[in-house]
Amino acid sequence: MTVGNGPMSIVVQGAALVSLVWSCIVFLVQGIGILQIFRHHSAPKAKPVSPCLKDDEVPHITLIRPVKGVEEGLYECLASSFRLAYPRSKLTIYFCVSSVSDPAYPIIQQAVADFPGFDARVLVEEEDPLLHGNGGHVNNLGPNPKIRNMSRAYREAKGDIIWIADCNVWVGTGSAGRMVDKLCGFRSDGGRTTPYKFVHQLPLVVDVGFPGDAREHGLLATHAVHPHPPKSVLDYGGRLEELFMSTTHAKFYGAINTVGIAPCIIGKSNMFRKSHLDRFSDPSQNPILSTKDASRGRGLDFFSSYICEDHLIGDLIWRSRLPGFRNHGLVFGELAIQPISGMSVAAYIARRVRWLRVRKWTVLLATLVEPGVESLVCCLYLSFALTTLTRFHETFGVTQTWAAMGRIWLSAVTVWMLVDRWVYQKLHKLQSVEADEHTPFFALGPCRRGGIQQRPFLEWLAAWLGRELLALPIWTWAVLLGASVNWRGKHFKVRMDMSVVEIEGPKRPPAVPSPNHVNSCNKDRID
C-alpha cells in the first residue's frame, strides 16, 4: 500500500487528507448529538410554564392530526391528543381523513366519543368546500395528499398556533406546554426569552413486535386476514427502522438542530404560527418569493403541488426574515413516539427509498454526501487516511499496509457500534417521558413495569449489521436509479423543482384491511 513520491502520491495524500478531515467532522457532529441525548433524555423535564399562566395569557393551540389508514397503536396515539396537560379551553383538535371509507375513520370517531368536552372535530377531505360542492373544485389544490387532507383544518384553525402531529405518533402529556414554552419564549422563572418561529420534537420509532390494540381490532372488518408470525429475518424490517431512528437519525438530528446551521426537521410533530406561514407564503409580503408563487395559495395550500412538505415549510420559515425571532428549536427531551409492527425488510427498504427520493431535490448536497456519514464508509475514510498520510507513519508508526487499514477499519466500526448501542439504550429507556396510568406500553421503556423489554445484544447487533449493510445499496437505488415514489396510495414523479406530478396507473381493487397487520392498511406512506 506504500505510495511513492511522484505526482500520483500527491493525489493520494490529498485524498487521504480530505478523508481525514471528513471523518473528523462526522465524529464531531455525532459527538454533539450524543451529548445532547445524554443531557436531555436522562430524566423527566421540568413542568411547562404556559399551561399555568392566567387564562388570557395561555396561547391557543390548534392541533391538526392527518390520518391515513390504521397503524399500530393508532387509538392510543390519537387519544394522547386529549390527555395533554393543557387547558381544554385553549386547545382545538382536528382529525383529518380523506374519506369516511378510510379504515381509520371509526377509530377516530371512537376516540372523539371517548373524550367528551373537548373542542374536537373530524374533518373529511371529501367534504371540504374548497375541493367539492358549490364553488369548489378538486384542482383548487395540488396533488400532495397530505396537504389536501389538512387544508381545511388549517383554514379553520382557531388561534394562531398550529401544531401538526402525525396520526402515528404518541405525544406525552407535557409536550404541548413545552413546545409552546419554546415557541413563545416562556421561562420557568416567569421571564421571557427570544421566541422561535418553529419548534419540533425528536421522533422515535418503537417496534412492538406484535399487533396491538384491541379497540382497533374491534372497529375493523371482522373478515380481515390475520398476519402470520415472523418466519425469517426478512420479517424484521421494523427492527431496522427502529434502530435507524434511534441511532444515526437521532444523533445527526440532535446535532444539526443544536448547531443551527440549516433547517433539519421531519414532519412528525411540528409547531409554528399561522400568521407567520400566511405571511411568508405571500409574495407581496416576503421578498424571497417570486411573483410566480402568487398562484400557489397561502399557508399550507402554498405547498400542495410539492412533496416533502414538512421540509419545505420549515425551509420557508427558516429563510424568511422576521426580526425578534429565532429560526428553529428542537424541544430537547420531548419525543414523538411512533409504534410500528409487522414491517418486513422489503417494506423498510421501500420506505427508505421513498424518503431519500423525496429529499433528493430538497436537500441535494446532504443527500449526495449521506453515504459518507454511515459507519462502514466513514470508518473506511478514516482507516485509509491513517494508513496513507505520511505524518501518521512517521510520528505514530502506523503501518502503511492493507492489513493495518483493515484492522483500523474494524476497530473503528466496533467502537461506532458500541456507541450506537449506548445511544439506542439511552433513548429507549424513555427516561424523559412522564408516565402515568394512561401511558401505553410502547412509551414506558424497559425500566417501568409493563414496558417493552430491552433488546438482547445479539438480537440488536443483527439489526445493526443489517441496517448498516443495507445503507449504501438503498442510497444507490434511491438516489441514482429512480425519481418516482408511492405515497399514500398514489404514484408520483418528483421533479427537480420539488414539485410532483401524479402518475396514472391501472386501477386496482382496494385491499381488505387487516385488523392485526395494521401497517398493511397504509403501506405506501412515508410519513
Coordinates of C-alpha atoms in Angstrom, one line a residue:
M1 CA 0.0 0.0 0.0
T2 CA 3.0 2.3 0.3
V3 CA 3.0 5.1 -2.3
G4 CA 6.0 6.8 -3.9
N5 CA 7.0 10.4 -4.3
G6 CA 5.5 11.1 -7.8
P7 CA 2.5 13.2 -8.8
M8 CA 0.2 10.3 -8.1
S9 CA 1.5 10.3 -4.5
I10 CA 0.4 13.9 -4.1
V11 CA -3.1 13.0 -5.3
V12 CA -3.3 10.0 -2.9
Q13 CA -2.0 12.1 0.0
G14 CA -4.6 14.8 -0.8
A15 CA -7.4 12.3 -0.9
A16 CA -6.2 10.9 2.4
L17 CA -6.2 14.4 4.0
V18 CA -9.7 15.1 2.7
S19 CA -10.8 11.7 4.1
L20 CA -9.3 12.5 7.5
V21 CA -11.0 15.9 7.7
W22 CA -14.4 14.5 6.6
S23 CA -14.3 11.6 9.1
C24 CA -13.3 14.0 11.9
I25 CA -16.2 16.3 11.0
V26 CA -18.6 13.4 11.1
F27 CA -17.3 12.3 14.5
L28 CA -17.6 15.8 15.9
V29 CA -21.2 16.2 14.7
Q30 CA -22.1 12.8 16.2
G31 CA -20.4 13.8 19.4
I32 CA -22.6 16.9 19.7
G33 CA -25.8 14.8 19.0
I34 CA -24.7 12.2 21.6
L35 CA -24.0 14.8 24.2
Q36 CA -27.5 16.3 23.7
I37 CA -29.1 12.9 24.0
F38 CA -27.3 12.3 27.3
R39 CA -28.1 15.7 28.7
H40 CA -31.8 15.8 27.8
H41 CA -33.0 12.2 27.9
S42 CA -31.8 11.0 31.3
A43 CA -34.7 12.3 33.4
P44 CA -38.2 13.9 33.1
K45 CA -38.1 17.6 32.2
A46 CA -39.4 20.4 34.4
K47 CA -43.1 21.2 34.2
P48 CA -44.0 23.5 31.4
V49 CA -44.9 27.1 32.1
S50 CA -47.6 28.1 29.6
P51 CA -50.4 25.8 30.9
C52 CA -50.2 27.5 34.3
L53 CA -50.4 31.1 33.0
K54 CA -53.5 33.2 33.5
D55 CA -56.3 32.2 31.2
D56 CA -56.0 35.2 28.9
E57 CA -52.2 34.7 28.6
V58 CA -52.3 31.0 27.6
P59 CA -51.8 30.7 23.8
H60 CA -54.5 28.8 21.9
I61 CA -53.3 25.7 20.0
T62 CA -55.0 24.2 17.0
L63 CA -53.7 20.6 16.9
I64 CA -54.0 19.1 13.4
R65 CA -53.7 15.3 13.1
P66 CA -53.7 14.0 9.5
V67 CA -54.9 10.3 9.4
K68 CA -54.4 7.7 6.7
G69 CA -55.1 4.1 7.3
V70 CA -54.7 2.1 10.5
E71 CA -51.3 1.8 12.1
E72 CA -50.1 0.1 15.3
G73 CA -51.3 1.9 18.4
L74 CA -53.5 4.3 16.4
Y75 CA -56.1 4.7 19.1
E76 CA -53.5 5.4 21.8
C77 CA -51.7 7.9 19.6
L78 CA -55.0 9.8 18.8
A79 CA -56.1 9.6 22.5
S80 CA -52.8 11.2 23.6
S81 CA -54.2 14.4 22.0
F82 CA -56.9 14.5 24.7
R83 CA -54.5 13.7 27.6
L84 CA -52.3 16.7 27.1
A85 CA -51.8 18.8 30.3
Y86 CA -53.0 21.9 28.6
P87 CA -56.2 23.9 29.3
R88 CA -59.1 22.5 27.3
S89 CA -60.4 26.0 26.5
K90 CA -57.1 26.7 24.8
L91 CA -57.0 23.5 22.7
T92 CA -58.7 22.7 19.4
I93 CA -58.2 19.3 17.9
Y94 CA -58.9 18.5 14.2
F95 CA -58.6 14.9 12.9
C96 CA -58.3 15.0 9.1
V97 CA -59.1 12.0 6.9
S98 CA -59.6 11.7 3.2
S99 CA -62.9 9.8 3.3
V100 CA -65.3 8.1 5.5
S101 CA -64.3 4.8 3.9
D102 CA -60.8 5.1 5.3
P103 CA -60.4 2.2 7.8
A104 CA -59.2 4.6 10.4
Y105 CA -62.5 6.6 10.4
P106 CA -64.4 4.5 13.0
I107 CA -61.3 4.6 15.3
I108 CA -61.2 8.4 15.0
Q109 CA -64.9 8.6 15.8
Q110 CA -64.4 6.4 18.8
A111 CA -61.6 8.4 20.2
V112 CA -63.6 11.6 19.9
A113 CA -66.6 9.9 21.6
D114 CA -64.4 8.6 24.4
F115 CA -63.3 12.1 25.4
P116 CA -66.3 14.4 25.5
G117 CA -66.0 18.1 26.5
F118 CA -63.1 18.8 24.0
D119 CA -63.2 21.1 21.0
A120 CA -62.6 18.3 18.6
R121 CA -63.8 17.6 15.1
V122 CA -63.3 15.1 12.4
L123 CA -62.8 16.8 9.0
V124 CA -63.2 14.7 5.9
E125 CA -61.4 15.8 2.7
E126 CA -64.3 14.7 0.5
E127 CA -66.5 17.2 2.4
D128 CA -64.1 20.2 2.0
P129 CA -66.0 23.0 0.3
L130 CA -62.8 24.2 -1.4
L131 CA -62.5 20.9 -3.2
H132 CA -66.1 19.7 -3.6
G133 CA -69.6 21.2 -3.7
N134 CA -70.7 24.6 -4.9
G135 CA -67.8 26.8 -5.9
G136 CA -65.3 24.1 -5.1
H137 CA -63.1 22.1 -7.5
V138 CA -60.7 19.1 -6.9
N139 CA -58.0 21.1 -8.7
N140 CA -58.1 24.0 -6.3
L141 CA -55.2 22.3 -4.6
G142 CA -52.2 20.4 -5.9
P143 CA -51.7 16.7 -5.7
N144 CA -50.0 16.4 -2.4
P145 CA -52.4 14.2 -0.5
K146 CA -51.3 15.2 3.0
I147 CA -51.8 18.9 2.3
R148 CA -55.2 18.2 0.7
N149 CA -56.1 16.3 3.9
M150 CA -55.1 19.1 6.3
S151 CA -56.1 22.2 4.2
R152 CA -59.5 22.7 5.7
A153 CA -58.2 22.3 9.3
Y154 CA -55.6 24.9 8.7
R155 CA -58.0 27.3 7.1
E156 CA -60.5 26.9 10.0
A157 CA -57.8 27.0 12.8
K158 CA -58.7 28.8 16.0
G159 CA -55.9 31.0 17.4
D160 CA -52.5 31.5 15.9
I161 CA -50.5 28.5 16.9
I162 CA -50.6 25.4 14.6
W163 CA -49.4 22.1 15.8
I164 CA -49.3 19.4 13.2
A165 CA -48.7 15.9 14.6
D166 CA -49.0 12.8 12.5
C167 CA -51.6 10.2 13.5
N168 CA -49.0 7.5 14.1
V169 CA -47.1 9.3 16.9
W170 CA -47.8 9.3 20.6
V171 CA -47.1 12.6 22.5
G172 CA -46.5 13.0 26.2
T173 CA -48.8 14.9 28.5
G174 CA -46.4 17.8 28.9
S175 CA -45.4 18.1 25.2
A176 CA -47.9 20.8 24.2
G177 CA -46.8 23.1 27.1
R178 CA -43.1 22.6 26.5
M179 CA -43.5 23.2 22.8
V180 CA -45.5 26.4 23.4
D181 CA -42.9 27.5 26.0
K182 CA -40.1 27.2 23.5
L183 CA -42.1 28.7 20.6
C184 CA -43.2 31.7 22.7
G185 CA -40.1 32.1 24.9
F186 CA -41.7 31.4 28.3
R187 CA -39.2 30.7 31.0
S188 CA -39.6 28.9 34.3
D189 CA -38.6 32.0 36.3
G190 CA -41.5 33.9 34.8
G191 CA -39.4 35.9 32.4
R192 CA -39.3 35.8 28.6
T193 CA -36.6 34.9 26.2
T194 CA -36.3 35.1 22.4
P195 CA -39.2 33.2 20.8
Y196 CA -38.8 30.8 17.9
K197 CA -40.6 30.8 14.6
F198 CA -40.8 26.9 14.5
V199 CA -40.4 24.2 17.1
H200 CA -40.5 20.4 16.9
Q201 CA -39.9 17.1 18.7
L202 CA -37.4 14.3 18.2
P203 CA -39.1 11.3 16.5
L204 CA -38.5 7.8 17.9
V205 CA -39.7 4.5 16.5
V206 CA -40.6 1.5 18.7
D207 CA -41.1 -1.9 17.1
V208 CA -43.7 -3.5 19.3
G209 CA -43.1 -6.9 17.6
F210 CA -46.8 -7.9 17.5
P211 CA -50.1 -6.3 16.5
G212 CA -51.6 -4.5 19.4
D213 CA -54.8 -2.6 20.3
A214 CA -58.0 -4.5 20.8
R215 CA -60.1 -1.3 20.3
E216 CA -58.6 -1.0 16.8
H217 CA -59.3 -4.7 16.1
G218 CA -62.9 -4.4 17.1
L219 CA -63.6 -1.4 14.9
L220 CA -62.1 -3.0 11.7
A221 CA -63.6 -5.6 9.4
T222 CA -64.1 -9.0 11.1
H223 CA -63.3 -10.9 7.9
A224 CA -59.8 -9.4 7.6
V225 CA -56.8 -11.7 7.2
H226 CA -54.6 -12.2 10.3
P227 CA -50.9 -11.9 9.7
H228 CA -48.5 -14.8 10.1
P229 CA -45.9 -14.6 12.9
P230 CA -42.4 -13.8 11.8
K231 CA -40.9 -16.7 9.9
S232 CA -37.5 -15.4 8.8
V233 CA -35.1 -12.4 9.2
L234 CA -37.0 -10.8 6.3
D235 CA -40.0 -10.2 8.5
Y236 CA -38.0 -8.0 10.9
G237 CA -37.9 -4.7 9.0
G238 CA -39.4 -2.9 12.0
R239 CA -36.2 -3.6 13.9
L240 CA -34.2 -1.9 11.2
E241 CA -36.5 1.2 11.2
E242 CA -36.4 1.3 15.0
L243 CA -32.6 1.1 15.0
F244 CA -32.1 3.7 12.3
M245 CA -34.3 6.3 14.0
S246 CA -32.7 5.6 17.4
T247 CA -29.0 5.9 16.3
T248 CA -28.0 7.5 13.0
H249 CA -31.0 9.7 12.7
A250 CA -31.2 10.7 16.3
K251 CA -27.5 11.7 16.5
F252 CA -27.5 13.9 13.4
Y253 CA -31.0 15.3 14.1
G254 CA -29.9 16.4 17.5
A255 CA -26.6 17.8 16.4
I256 CA -27.8 19.8 13.4
N257 CA -30.6 21.3 15.4
T258 CA -28.0 22.2 18.1
V259 CA -25.6 23.9 15.8
G260 CA -28.5 25.5 13.8
I261 CA -26.7 25.9 10.5
A262 CA -29.6 24.6 8.4
P263 CA -33.2 23.6 8.8
C264 CA -33.4 19.9 9.9
I265 CA -36.9 18.6 10.6
I266 CA -39.1 15.7 10.0
G267 CA -42.9 16.1 9.8
K268 CA -43.9 14.1 12.8
S269 CA -44.6 16.8 15.3
N270 CA -44.1 20.5 14.4
M271 CA -45.5 23.7 15.8
F272 CA -45.5 27.2 14.2
R273 CA -47.7 30.3 13.9
K274 CA -50.4 30.5 11.2
S275 CA -49.8 34.3 10.8
H276 CA -46.2 33.6 10.1
L277 CA -46.8 31.0 7.4
D278 CA -49.5 33.0 5.8
R279 CA -47.2 36.0 5.6
F280 CA -44.1 34.0 4.5
S281 CA -46.1 32.3 1.7
D282 CA -47.4 35.7 0.3
P283 CA -45.0 37.1 -2.4
S284 CA -46.3 40.6 -1.7
Q285 CA -45.0 40.3 1.9
N286 CA -42.0 38.1 1.5
P287 CA -39.2 39.3 -0.8
I288 CA -37.6 35.9 -1.1
L289 CA -40.5 34.7 -3.1
S290 CA -41.0 35.4 -6.8
T291 CA -44.2 36.7 -8.5
K292 CA -44.9 33.3 -10.0
D293 CA -45.5 32.0 -6.5
A294 CA -48.6 34.1 -6.2
S295 CA -50.8 31.4 -7.7
R296 CA -49.7 28.8 -5.1
G297 CA -52.2 29.7 -2.4
R298 CA -51.3 30.8 1.2
G299 CA -50.3 28.9 4.3
L300 CA -50.4 25.1 3.9
D301 CA -52.0 25.4 0.5
F302 CA -48.8 27.0 -0.8
F303 CA -47.2 23.6 -0.7
S304 CA -49.9 21.5 -2.2
S305 CA -48.1 20.9 -5.5
Y306 CA -44.9 19.9 -3.8
I307 CA -43.8 16.8 -2.0
C308 CA -41.7 16.7 1.3
E309 CA -43.9 19.5 2.6
D310 CA -42.5 19.2 6.1
H311 CA -39.0 20.2 5.0
L312 CA -40.4 22.9 2.6
I313 CA -42.5 24.5 5.4
G314 CA -39.5 24.5 7.7
D315 CA -37.2 25.8 5.0
L316 CA -39.5 28.7 4.0
I317 CA -39.9 29.7 7.7
W318 CA -36.1 29.4 8.2
R319 CA -35.2 31.6 5.2
S320 CA -37.9 34.2 5.8
R321 CA -36.6 37.1 7.8
L322 CA -38.6 38.1 10.9
P323 CA -36.8 40.4 13.5
G324 CA -37.1 39.3 17.1
F325 CA -37.5 35.6 16.4
R326 CA -35.1 32.7 16.3
N327 CA -35.4 30.2 13.5
H328 CA -36.0 26.6 14.6
G329 CA -35.9 25.0 18.0
L330 CA -35.9 21.3 18.8
V331 CA -37.6 20.7 22.2
F332 CA -34.9 18.5 23.7
G333 CA -36.2 15.7 25.9
E334 CA -39.6 15.6 24.2
L335 CA -40.2 12.6 22.0
A336 CA -42.8 11.9 19.3
I337 CA -43.0 8.1 19.7
Q338 CA -44.2 6.0 16.7
P339 CA -45.1 2.4 17.4
I340 CA -44.9 0.0 14.5
S341 CA -45.4 -3.7 13.9
G342 CA -45.4 -6.1 11.0
M343 CA -42.9 -4.2 8.9
S344 CA -40.9 -6.5 6.6
V345 CA -37.4 -5.8 5.4
A346 CA -38.8 -5.1 1.9
A347 CA -41.2 -2.6 3.4
Y348 CA -38.3 -0.9 5.3
I349 CA -36.2 -0.7 2.1
A350 CA -39.2 0.8 0.2
R351 CA -39.7 3.3 3.0
R352 CA -36.1 4.4 3.0
V353 CA -36.1 4.7 -0.8
R354 CA -39.2 6.9 -0.8
W355 CA -37.7 9.1 1.9
L356 CA -34.4 9.6 0.0
R357 CA -36.2 10.3 -3.3
V358 CA -38.4 13.0 -1.9
R359 CA -35.4 14.6 -0.1
K360 CA -33.1 14.3 -3.2
W361 CA -34.0 17.7 -4.7
T362 CA -34.9 19.4 -1.4
V363 CA -31.5 18.9 0.3
L364 CA -29.4 17.8 -2.6
L365 CA -26.0 18.3 -1.0
A366 CA -26.9 16.5 2.2
T367 CA -28.3 13.6 0.1
L368 CA -25.2 13.3 -2.0
V369 CA -22.8 13.1 1.0
E370 CA -25.1 10.8 3.0
P371 CA -23.1 7.6 2.3
G372 CA -20.1 9.3 3.9
V373 CA -21.8 9.6 7.2
E374 CA -22.6 5.9 7.5
S375 CA -20.4 3.8 9.7
L376 CA -18.8 1.4 7.2
V377 CA -17.9 4.2 4.7
C378 CA -16.9 6.8 7.2
C379 CA -14.6 4.4 9.0
L380 CA -13.1 3.4 5.7
Y381 CA -12.2 7.0 5.1
L382 CA -10.6 7.2 8.5
S383 CA -8.6 3.9 8.1
F384 CA -7.5 5.0 4.6
A385 CA -6.3 8.3 5.9
L386 CA -4.4 7.0 8.9
T387 CA -2.6 4.3 6.8
T388 CA -1.8 6.7 3.9
L389 CA -0.8 10.1 5.4
T390 CA 3.0 10.2 5.9
R391 CA 2.7 12.1 9.2
F392 CA 0.9 9.2 11.0
H393 CA 3.5 6.8 9.7
E394 CA 6.5 8.9 10.8
T395 CA 5.0 10.2 14.1
F396 CA 2.9 7.3 15.4
G397 CA 4.4 4.4 13.5
V398 CA 1.1 3.5 11.7
T399 CA 1.9 0.8 9.3
Q400 CA 1.0 1.6 5.7
T401 CA -0.4 -1.8 4.7
W402 CA -3.7 -3.2 3.7
A403 CA -3.8 -5.4 6.8
A404 CA -3.3 -2.3 9.1
M405 CA -6.0 -0.5 7.2
G406 CA -8.4 -3.5 7.8
R407 CA -7.6 -3.6 11.5
I408 CA -8.1 0.1 12.0
W409 CA -11.4 -0.1 10.0
L410 CA -12.7 -3.0 12.0
S411 CA -11.7 -1.3 15.3
A412 CA -13.4 2.0 14.3
V413 CA -16.6 0.2 13.2
T414 CA -16.7 -1.7 16.5
V415 CA -16.4 1.5 18.5
W416 CA -19.1 3.1 16.4
M417 CA -21.3 0.1 17.0
L418 CA -20.8 0.2 20.8
V419 CA -21.6 3.9 20.9
D420 CA -24.8 3.3 18.9
R421 CA -25.7 0.6 21.4
W422 CA -25.4 3.1 24.2
V423 CA -27.4 5.8 22.3
Y424 CA -30.1 3.3 21.5
Q425 CA -30.4 2.1 25.1
K426 CA -30.4 5.7 26.4
L427 CA -33.3 6.8 24.1
H428 CA -35.3 3.6 24.5
K429 CA -35.2 3.8 28.3
L430 CA -37.6 6.8 27.8
Q431 CA -36.5 8.4 31.0
S432 CA -37.6 11.8 29.8
V433 CA -41.1 10.6 29.3
E434 CA -43.6 11.4 32.0
A435 CA -45.5 8.1 32.6
D436 CA -48.9 7.7 34.2
E437 CA -51.7 5.2 34.2
H438 CA -52.6 6.1 30.6
T439 CA -49.2 5.8 29.2
P440 CA -49.2 2.9 26.6
F441 CA -46.7 0.1 26.9
F442 CA -44.6 1.2 24.0
A443 CA -43.9 4.5 25.7
L444 CA -42.9 3.1 29.1
G445 CA -39.4 1.8 28.4
P446 CA -37.8 -1.3 29.8
C447 CA -37.3 0.2 33.3
R448 CA -41.0 0.6 34.0
R449 CA -43.4 -2.2 34.6
G450 CA -45.3 -3.2 31.5
G451 CA -42.9 -1.7 29.1
I452 CA -41.1 -3.4 26.2
Q453 CA -38.1 -5.3 27.4
Q454 CA -34.6 -4.3 26.3
R455 CA -33.4 -6.0 23.1
P456 CA -30.7 -8.7 23.8
F457 CA -27.3 -7.6 22.5
L458 CA -27.1 -10.3 19.8
E459 CA -30.6 -9.5 18.5
W460 CA -29.8 -5.8 18.5
L461 CA -26.4 -6.5 16.8
A462 CA -28.1 -8.4 14.0
A463 CA -30.4 -5.5 13.3
W464 CA -27.5 -3.0 13.5
L465 CA -25.4 -5.0 10.9
G466 CA -28.5 -5.3 8.7
R467 CA -29.1 -1.6 8.8
E468 CA -25.5 -0.7 8.1
L469 CA -25.0 -3.2 5.3
L470 CA -28.2 -2.0 3.5
A471 CA -27.5 1.7 3.8
L472 CA -25.3 2.1 0.7
P473 CA -27.4 -0.2 -1.6
I474 CA -30.6 1.6 -0.6
W475 CA -29.0 5.0 -1.2
T476 CA -27.7 3.9 -4.6
W477 CA -31.1 2.6 -5.7
A478 CA -33.0 5.6 -4.4
V479 CA -30.7 8.5 -5.4
L480 CA -29.2 7.2 -8.7
L481 CA -31.7 4.8 -10.1
G482 CA -35.1 6.5 -9.9
A483 CA -37.3 9.5 -9.3
S484 CA -40.8 8.1 -8.6
V485 CA -42.4 7.4 -5.3
N486 CA -45.5 5.7 -4.0
W487 CA -47.1 7.9 -1.3
R488 CA -50.4 7.5 0.5
G489 CA -51.7 5.0 -2.1
K490 CA -50.7 7.2 -5.2
H491 CA -47.7 7.1 -7.5
F492 CA -45.8 10.4 -8.1
K493 CA -42.8 11.5 -10.1
V494 CA -40.6 14.0 -8.2
R495 CA -39.4 16.9 -10.4
M496 CA -36.1 18.8 -9.9
D497 CA -38.0 21.9 -8.7
M498 CA -39.5 19.6 -5.9
S499 CA -43.0 19.7 -7.4
V500 CA -44.7 16.4 -8.1
V501 CA -47.0 15.0 -10.8
E502 CA -49.3 12.1 -10.2
I503 CA -48.6 9.1 -12.5
E504 CA -51.8 7.5 -13.5
G505 CA -51.8 3.7 -13.4
P506 CA -54.2 0.8 -13.8
K507 CA -57.0 0.8 -11.2
R508 CA -56.7 -1.9 -8.6
P509 CA -59.4 -3.1 -6.3
P510 CA -58.9 -1.9 -2.7
A511 CA -57.1 -4.2 -0.4
V512 CA -59.1 -5.7 2.5
P513 CA -57.7 -4.1 5.8
S514 CA -56.2 -6.5 8.3
P515 CA -57.0 -5.8 11.9
N516 CA -53.7 -7.1 13.2
H517 CA -51.3 -6.3 10.4
V518 CA -52.2 -2.7 10.8
N519 CA -49.3 -1.3 8.7
S520 CA -50.7 -3.1 5.7
C521 CA -53.6 -0.6 5.5
N522 CA -51.2 2.3 4.6
K523 CA -48.0 0.7 3.4
D524 CA -47.5 3.5 0.9
R525 CA -47.0 6.2 3.5
I526 CA -43.6 7.7 4.1
D527 CA -44.5 10.0 7.0

